[in-house]
PDB file of C-alpha atoms in Angstrom:
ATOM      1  CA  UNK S   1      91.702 105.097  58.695  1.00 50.00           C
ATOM      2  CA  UNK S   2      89.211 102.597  59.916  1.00 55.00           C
ATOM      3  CA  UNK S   3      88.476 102.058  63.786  1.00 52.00           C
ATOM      4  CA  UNK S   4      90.058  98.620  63.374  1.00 53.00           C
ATOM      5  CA  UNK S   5      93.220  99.854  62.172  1.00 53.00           C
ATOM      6  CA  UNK S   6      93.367 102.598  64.519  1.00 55.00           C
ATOM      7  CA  UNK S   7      93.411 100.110  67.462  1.00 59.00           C
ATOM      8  CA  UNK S   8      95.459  97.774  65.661  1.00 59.00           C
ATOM      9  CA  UNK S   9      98.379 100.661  65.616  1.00 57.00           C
ATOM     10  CA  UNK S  10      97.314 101.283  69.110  1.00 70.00           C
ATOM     11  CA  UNK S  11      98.066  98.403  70.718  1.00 71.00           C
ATOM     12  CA  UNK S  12     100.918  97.756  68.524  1.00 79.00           C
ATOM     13  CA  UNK S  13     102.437 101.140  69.617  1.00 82.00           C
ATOM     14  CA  UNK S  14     101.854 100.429  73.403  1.00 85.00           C
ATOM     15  CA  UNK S  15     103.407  97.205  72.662  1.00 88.00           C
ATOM     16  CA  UNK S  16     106.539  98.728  71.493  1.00 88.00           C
ATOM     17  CA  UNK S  17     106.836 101.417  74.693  1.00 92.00           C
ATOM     18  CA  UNK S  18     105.971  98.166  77.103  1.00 92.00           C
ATOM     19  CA  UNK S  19     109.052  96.576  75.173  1.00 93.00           C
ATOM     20  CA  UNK S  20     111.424  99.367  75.665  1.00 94.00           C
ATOM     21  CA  UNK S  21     110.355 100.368  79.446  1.00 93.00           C
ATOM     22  CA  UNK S  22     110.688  97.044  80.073  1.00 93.00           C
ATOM     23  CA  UNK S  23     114.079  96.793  78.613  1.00 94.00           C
ATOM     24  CA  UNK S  24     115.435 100.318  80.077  1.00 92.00           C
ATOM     25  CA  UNK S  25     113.921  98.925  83.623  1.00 88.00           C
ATOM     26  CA  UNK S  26     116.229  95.981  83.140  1.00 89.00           C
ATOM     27  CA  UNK S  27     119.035  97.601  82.217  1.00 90.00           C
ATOM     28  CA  UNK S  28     118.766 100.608  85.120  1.00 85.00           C
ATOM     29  CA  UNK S  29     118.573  97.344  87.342  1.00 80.00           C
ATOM     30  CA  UNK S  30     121.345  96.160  86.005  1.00 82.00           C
ATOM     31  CA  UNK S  31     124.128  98.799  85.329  1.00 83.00           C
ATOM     32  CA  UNK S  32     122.462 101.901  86.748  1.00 80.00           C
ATOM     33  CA  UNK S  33     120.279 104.384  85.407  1.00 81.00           C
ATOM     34  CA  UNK S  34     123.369 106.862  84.945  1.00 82.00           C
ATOM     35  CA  UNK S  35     125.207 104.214  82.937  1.00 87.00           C
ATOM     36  CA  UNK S  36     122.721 103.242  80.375  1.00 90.00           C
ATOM     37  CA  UNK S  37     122.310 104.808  77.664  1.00 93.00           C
ATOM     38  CA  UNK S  38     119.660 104.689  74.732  1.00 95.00           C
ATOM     39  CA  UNK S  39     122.269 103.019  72.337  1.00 95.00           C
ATOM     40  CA  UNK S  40     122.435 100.530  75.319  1.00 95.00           C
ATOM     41  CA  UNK S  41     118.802 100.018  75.204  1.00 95.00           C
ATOM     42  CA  UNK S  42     118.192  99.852  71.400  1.00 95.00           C
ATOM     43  CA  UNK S  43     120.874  96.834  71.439  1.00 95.00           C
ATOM     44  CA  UNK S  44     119.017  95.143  73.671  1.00 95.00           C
ATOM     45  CA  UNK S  45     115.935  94.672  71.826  1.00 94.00           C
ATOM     46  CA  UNK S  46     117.566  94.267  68.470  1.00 93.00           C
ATOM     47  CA  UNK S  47     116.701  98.035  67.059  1.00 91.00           C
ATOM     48  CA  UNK S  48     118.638 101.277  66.033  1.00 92.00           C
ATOM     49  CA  UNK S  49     118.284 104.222  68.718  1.00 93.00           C
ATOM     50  CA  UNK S  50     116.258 106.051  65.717  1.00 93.00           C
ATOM     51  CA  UNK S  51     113.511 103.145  66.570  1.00 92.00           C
ATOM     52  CA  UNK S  52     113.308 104.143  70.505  1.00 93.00           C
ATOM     53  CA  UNK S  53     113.207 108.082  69.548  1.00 93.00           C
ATOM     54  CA  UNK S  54     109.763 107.197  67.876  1.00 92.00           C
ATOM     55  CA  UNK S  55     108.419 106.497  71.141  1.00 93.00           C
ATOM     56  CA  UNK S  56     110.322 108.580  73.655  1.00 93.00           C
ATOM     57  CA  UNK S  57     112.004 111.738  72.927  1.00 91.00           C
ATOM     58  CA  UNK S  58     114.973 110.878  75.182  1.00 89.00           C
ATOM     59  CA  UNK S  59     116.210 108.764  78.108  1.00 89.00           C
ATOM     60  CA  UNK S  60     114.853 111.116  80.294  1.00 86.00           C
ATOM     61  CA  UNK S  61     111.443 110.691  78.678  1.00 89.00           C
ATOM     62  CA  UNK S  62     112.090 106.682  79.462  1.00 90.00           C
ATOM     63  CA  UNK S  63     112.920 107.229  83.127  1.00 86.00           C
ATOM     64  CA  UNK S  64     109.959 109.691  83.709  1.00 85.00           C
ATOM     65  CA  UNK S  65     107.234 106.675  82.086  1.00 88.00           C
ATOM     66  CA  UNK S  66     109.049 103.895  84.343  1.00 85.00           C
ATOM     67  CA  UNK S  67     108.776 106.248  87.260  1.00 83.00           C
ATOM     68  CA  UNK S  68     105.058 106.638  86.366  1.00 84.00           C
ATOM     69  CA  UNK S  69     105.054 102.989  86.478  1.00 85.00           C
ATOM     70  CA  UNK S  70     106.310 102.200  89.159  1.00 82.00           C
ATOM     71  CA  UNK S  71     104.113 104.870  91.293  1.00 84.00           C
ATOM     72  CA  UNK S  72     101.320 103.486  89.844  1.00 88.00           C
ATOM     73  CA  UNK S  73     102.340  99.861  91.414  1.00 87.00           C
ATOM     74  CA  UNK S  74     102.827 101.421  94.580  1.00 87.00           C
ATOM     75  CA  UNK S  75      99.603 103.492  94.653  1.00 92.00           C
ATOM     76  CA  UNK S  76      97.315 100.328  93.616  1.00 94.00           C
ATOM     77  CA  UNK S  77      99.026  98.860  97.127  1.00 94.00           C
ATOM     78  CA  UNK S  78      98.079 101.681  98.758  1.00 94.00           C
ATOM     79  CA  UNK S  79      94.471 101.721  97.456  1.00 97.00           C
ATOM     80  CA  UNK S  80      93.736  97.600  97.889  1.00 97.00           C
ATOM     81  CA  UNK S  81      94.889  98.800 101.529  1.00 97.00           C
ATOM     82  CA  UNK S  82      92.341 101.684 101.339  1.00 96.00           C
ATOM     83  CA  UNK S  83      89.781  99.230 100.999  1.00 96.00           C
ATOM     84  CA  UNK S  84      90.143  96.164 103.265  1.00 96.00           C
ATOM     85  CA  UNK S  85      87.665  95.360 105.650  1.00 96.00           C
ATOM     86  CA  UNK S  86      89.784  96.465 108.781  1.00 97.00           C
ATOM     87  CA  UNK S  87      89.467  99.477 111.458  1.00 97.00           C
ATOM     88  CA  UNK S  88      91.012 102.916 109.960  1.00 97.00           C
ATOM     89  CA  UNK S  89      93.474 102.816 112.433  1.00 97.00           C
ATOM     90  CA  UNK S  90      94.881  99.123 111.118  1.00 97.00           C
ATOM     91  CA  UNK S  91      94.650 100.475 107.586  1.00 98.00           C
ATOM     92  CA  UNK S  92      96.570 103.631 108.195  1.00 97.00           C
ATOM     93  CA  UNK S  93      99.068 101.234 109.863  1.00 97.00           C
ATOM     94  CA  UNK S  94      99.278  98.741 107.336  1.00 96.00           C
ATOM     95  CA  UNK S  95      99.787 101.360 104.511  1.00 96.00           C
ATOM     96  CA  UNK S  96     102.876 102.884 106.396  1.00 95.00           C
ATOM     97  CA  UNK S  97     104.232  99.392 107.343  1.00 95.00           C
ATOM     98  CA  UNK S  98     103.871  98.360 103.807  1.00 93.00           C
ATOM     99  CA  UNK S  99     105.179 101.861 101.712  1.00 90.00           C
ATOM    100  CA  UNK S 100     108.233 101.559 104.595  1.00 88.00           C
ATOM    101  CA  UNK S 101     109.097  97.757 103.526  1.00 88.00           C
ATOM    102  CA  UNK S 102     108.481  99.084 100.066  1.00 83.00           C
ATOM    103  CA  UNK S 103     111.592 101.477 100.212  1.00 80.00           C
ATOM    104  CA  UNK S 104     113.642  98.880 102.500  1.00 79.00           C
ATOM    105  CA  UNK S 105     113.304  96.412  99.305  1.00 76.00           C
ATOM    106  CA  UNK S 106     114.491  99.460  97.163  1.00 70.00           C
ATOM    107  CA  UNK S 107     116.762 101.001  98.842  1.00 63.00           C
ATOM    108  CA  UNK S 108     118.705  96.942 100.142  1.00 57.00           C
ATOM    109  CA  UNK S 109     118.135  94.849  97.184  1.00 53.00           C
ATOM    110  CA  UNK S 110     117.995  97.175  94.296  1.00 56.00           C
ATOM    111  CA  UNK S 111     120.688  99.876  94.867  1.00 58.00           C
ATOM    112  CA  UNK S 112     120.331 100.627  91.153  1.00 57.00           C
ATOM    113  CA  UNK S 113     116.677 101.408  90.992  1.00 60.00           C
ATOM    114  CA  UNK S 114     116.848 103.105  94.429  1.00 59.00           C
ATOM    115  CA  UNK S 115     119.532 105.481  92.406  1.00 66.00           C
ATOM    116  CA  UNK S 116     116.099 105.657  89.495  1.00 67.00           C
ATOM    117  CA  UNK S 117     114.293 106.769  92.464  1.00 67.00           C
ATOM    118  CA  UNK S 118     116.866 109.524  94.022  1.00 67.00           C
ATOM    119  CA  UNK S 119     116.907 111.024  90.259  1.00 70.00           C
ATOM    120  CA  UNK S 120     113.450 111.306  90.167  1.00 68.00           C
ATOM    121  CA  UNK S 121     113.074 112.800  93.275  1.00 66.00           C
ATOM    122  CA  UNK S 122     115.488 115.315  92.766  1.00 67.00           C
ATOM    123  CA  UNK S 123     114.101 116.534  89.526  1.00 67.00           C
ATOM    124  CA  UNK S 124     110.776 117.218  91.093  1.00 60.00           C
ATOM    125  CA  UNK S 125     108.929 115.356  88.086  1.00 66.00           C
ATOM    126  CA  UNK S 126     104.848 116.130  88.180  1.00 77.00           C
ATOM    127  CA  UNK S 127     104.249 112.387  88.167  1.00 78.00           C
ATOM    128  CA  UNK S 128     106.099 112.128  91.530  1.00 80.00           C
ATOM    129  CA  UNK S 129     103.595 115.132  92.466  1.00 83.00           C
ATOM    130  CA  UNK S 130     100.810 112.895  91.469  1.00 87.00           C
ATOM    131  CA  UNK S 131     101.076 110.200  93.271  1.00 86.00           C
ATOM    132  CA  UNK S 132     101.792 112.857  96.319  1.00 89.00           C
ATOM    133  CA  UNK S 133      97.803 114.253  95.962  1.00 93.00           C
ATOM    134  CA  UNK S 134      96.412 110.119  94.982  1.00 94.00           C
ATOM    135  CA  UNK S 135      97.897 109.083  97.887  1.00 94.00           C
ATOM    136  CA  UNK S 136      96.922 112.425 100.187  1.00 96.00           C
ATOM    137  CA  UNK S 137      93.243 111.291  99.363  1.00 97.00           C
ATOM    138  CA  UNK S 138      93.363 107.883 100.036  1.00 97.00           C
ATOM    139  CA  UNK S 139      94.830 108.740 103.256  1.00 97.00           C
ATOM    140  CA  UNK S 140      91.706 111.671 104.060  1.00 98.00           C
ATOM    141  CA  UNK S 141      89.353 108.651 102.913  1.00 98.00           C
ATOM    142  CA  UNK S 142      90.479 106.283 105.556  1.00 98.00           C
ATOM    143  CA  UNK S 143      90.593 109.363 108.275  1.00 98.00           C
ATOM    144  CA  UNK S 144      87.212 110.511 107.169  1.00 98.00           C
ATOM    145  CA  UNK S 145      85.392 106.896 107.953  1.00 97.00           C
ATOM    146  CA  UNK S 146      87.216 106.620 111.057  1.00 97.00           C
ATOM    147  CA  UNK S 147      85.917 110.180 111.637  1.00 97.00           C
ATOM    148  CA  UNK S 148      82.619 108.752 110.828  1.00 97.00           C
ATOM    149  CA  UNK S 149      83.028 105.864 113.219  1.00 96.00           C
ATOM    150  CA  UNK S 150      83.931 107.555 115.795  1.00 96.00           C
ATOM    151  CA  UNK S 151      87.669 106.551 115.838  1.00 96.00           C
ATOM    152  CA  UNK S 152      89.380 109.752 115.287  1.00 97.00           C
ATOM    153  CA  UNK S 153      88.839 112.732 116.889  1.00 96.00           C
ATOM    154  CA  UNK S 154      86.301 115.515 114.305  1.00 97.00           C
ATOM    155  CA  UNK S 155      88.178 117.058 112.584  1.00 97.00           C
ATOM    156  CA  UNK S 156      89.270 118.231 108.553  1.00 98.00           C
ATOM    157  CA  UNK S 157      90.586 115.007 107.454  1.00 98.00           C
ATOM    158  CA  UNK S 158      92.173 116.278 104.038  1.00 97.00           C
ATOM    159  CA  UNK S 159      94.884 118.563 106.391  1.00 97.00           C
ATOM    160  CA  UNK S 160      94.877 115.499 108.806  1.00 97.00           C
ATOM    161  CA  UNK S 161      95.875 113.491 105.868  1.00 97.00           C
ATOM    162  CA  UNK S 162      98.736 115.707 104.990  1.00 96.00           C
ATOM    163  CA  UNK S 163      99.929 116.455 108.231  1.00 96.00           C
ATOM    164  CA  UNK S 164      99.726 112.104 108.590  1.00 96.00           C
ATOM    165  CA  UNK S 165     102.117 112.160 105.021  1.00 94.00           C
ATOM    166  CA  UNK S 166     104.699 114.821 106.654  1.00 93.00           C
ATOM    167  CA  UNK S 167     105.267 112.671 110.089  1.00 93.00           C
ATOM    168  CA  UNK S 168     105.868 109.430 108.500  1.00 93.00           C
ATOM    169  CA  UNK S 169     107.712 110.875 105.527  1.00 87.00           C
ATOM    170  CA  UNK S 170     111.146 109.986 107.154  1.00 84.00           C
ATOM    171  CA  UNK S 171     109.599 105.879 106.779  1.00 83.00           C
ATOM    172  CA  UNK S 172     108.630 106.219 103.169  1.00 81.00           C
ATOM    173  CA  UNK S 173     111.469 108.625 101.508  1.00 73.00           C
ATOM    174  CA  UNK S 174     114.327 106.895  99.973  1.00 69.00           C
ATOM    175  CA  UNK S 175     116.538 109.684 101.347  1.00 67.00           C
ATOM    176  CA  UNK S 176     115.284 110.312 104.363  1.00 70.00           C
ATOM    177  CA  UNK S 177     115.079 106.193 105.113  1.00 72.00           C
ATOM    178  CA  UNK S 178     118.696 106.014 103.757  1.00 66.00           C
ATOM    179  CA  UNK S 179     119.926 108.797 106.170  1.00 70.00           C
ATOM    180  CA  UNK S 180     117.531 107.469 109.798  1.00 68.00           C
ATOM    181  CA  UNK S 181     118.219 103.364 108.955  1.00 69.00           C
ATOM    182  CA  UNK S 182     121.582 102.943 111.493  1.00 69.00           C
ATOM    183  CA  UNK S 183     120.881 105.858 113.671  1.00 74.00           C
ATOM    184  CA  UNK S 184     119.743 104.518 117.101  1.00 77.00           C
ATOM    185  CA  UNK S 185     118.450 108.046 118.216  1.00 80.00           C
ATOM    186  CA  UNK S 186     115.153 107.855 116.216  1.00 79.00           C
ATOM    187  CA  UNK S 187     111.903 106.698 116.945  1.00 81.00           C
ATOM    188  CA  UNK S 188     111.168 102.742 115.653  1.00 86.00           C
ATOM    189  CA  UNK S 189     108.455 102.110 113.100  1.00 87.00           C
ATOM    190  CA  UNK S 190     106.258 100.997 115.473  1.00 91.00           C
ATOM    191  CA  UNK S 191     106.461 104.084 117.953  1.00 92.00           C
ATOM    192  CA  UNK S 192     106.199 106.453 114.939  1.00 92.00           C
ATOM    193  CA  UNK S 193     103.580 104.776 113.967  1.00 94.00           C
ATOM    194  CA  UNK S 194     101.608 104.619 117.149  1.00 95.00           C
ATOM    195  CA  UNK S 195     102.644 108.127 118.097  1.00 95.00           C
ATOM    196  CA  UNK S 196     100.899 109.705 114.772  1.00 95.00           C
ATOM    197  CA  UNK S 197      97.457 107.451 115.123  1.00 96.00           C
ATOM    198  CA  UNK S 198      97.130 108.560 118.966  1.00 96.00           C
ATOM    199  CA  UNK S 199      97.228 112.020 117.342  1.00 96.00           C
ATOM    200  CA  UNK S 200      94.036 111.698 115.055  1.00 96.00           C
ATOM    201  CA  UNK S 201      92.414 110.265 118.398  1.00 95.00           C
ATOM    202  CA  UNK S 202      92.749 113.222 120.397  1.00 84.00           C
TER     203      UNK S 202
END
């Protein structure tokens, strides 16, 4: 098989698994993740569920590569944030303010996909894992330069990143958001926020 040809069935075959996430991704929105089925998805795009099977091994396979996707959406937010031209403090506060509305928009206008997420979560999936360590060393890069500029106190910045993740978890978890959102005896956004920044200061 030529190189041509090779990339010809390539893209063709990426086509076809853009088709079908896209399709499952519409349906989860739609009826819920635990209510669709493959046979659901193959009748949407025309095909038998012997078709989607080439591609994905089950629907769990199918939710797994959406969850991918959507992580990766979320992460390249969290990088373009990584690299504005703005103080390490206003980054680190723009990332949680952003990941926090992220999860609002989930969790109030997309019940279904927030149920997508809870799944995921639940099942511990390595891709969710991932994005946990990406993430973790954006964070330590934005600590480290405002290390460097003399923002934040010296110290290591990869545990300061992870300690950073663990006290503004409870603004970026779908449970944990889901669970804090009505109670009036937690700390605001803003307070959390300010609270953990005057930390790396000190």
């Amino acid at each position: 098989m030529d190189d041509i040809t090779e990339n010809t069935l390539d893209v063709t075959r990426q086509e076809n698994v853009t088709r079908i996430l896209d399709a499952a991704e519409r349906l989860f929105r739609h009826y819920g993740y635990s209510k669709t089925t493959v046979a659901d998805i193959a009748r949407d795009l025309g095909m038998s569920p012997a078709n989607i099977y080439r591609f994905f091994a089950s629907k769990v396979e199918i939710h797994q590569a959406l969850c991918g996707r959507m992580l990766a959406t979320a992460y390249q937010i969290a990088y373009d944030i990584r690299h504005q031209p703005i103080s390490a403090s206003e980054r680190l506060r723009r990332y949680v303010e952003t990941q926090h509305q992220l999860t609002l928009d989930l969790m109030l206008d997309e019940m279904k996909v927030h149920e997508m997420i809870i799944v995921a979560i639940e099942r511990d999936w390595h891709v969710i894992e991932k994005h946990i360590d990406r993430v973790h060393d954006l964070i330590a890069e934005i600590i480290a330069e405002g290390i460097a500029a003399g923002e934040f106190a010296e110290q290591d910045p990869v545990v300061a990143s992870r300690c950073f993740g663990a006290a503004t978890i409870n603004l970026c978890h779908p449970q944990m958001v889901a669970q804090c959102l009505a109670k009036t005896n937690r700390a605001s956004v803003d307070e959390l926020i300010d609270y953990v920044i005057r930390a790396l200061k000190k």
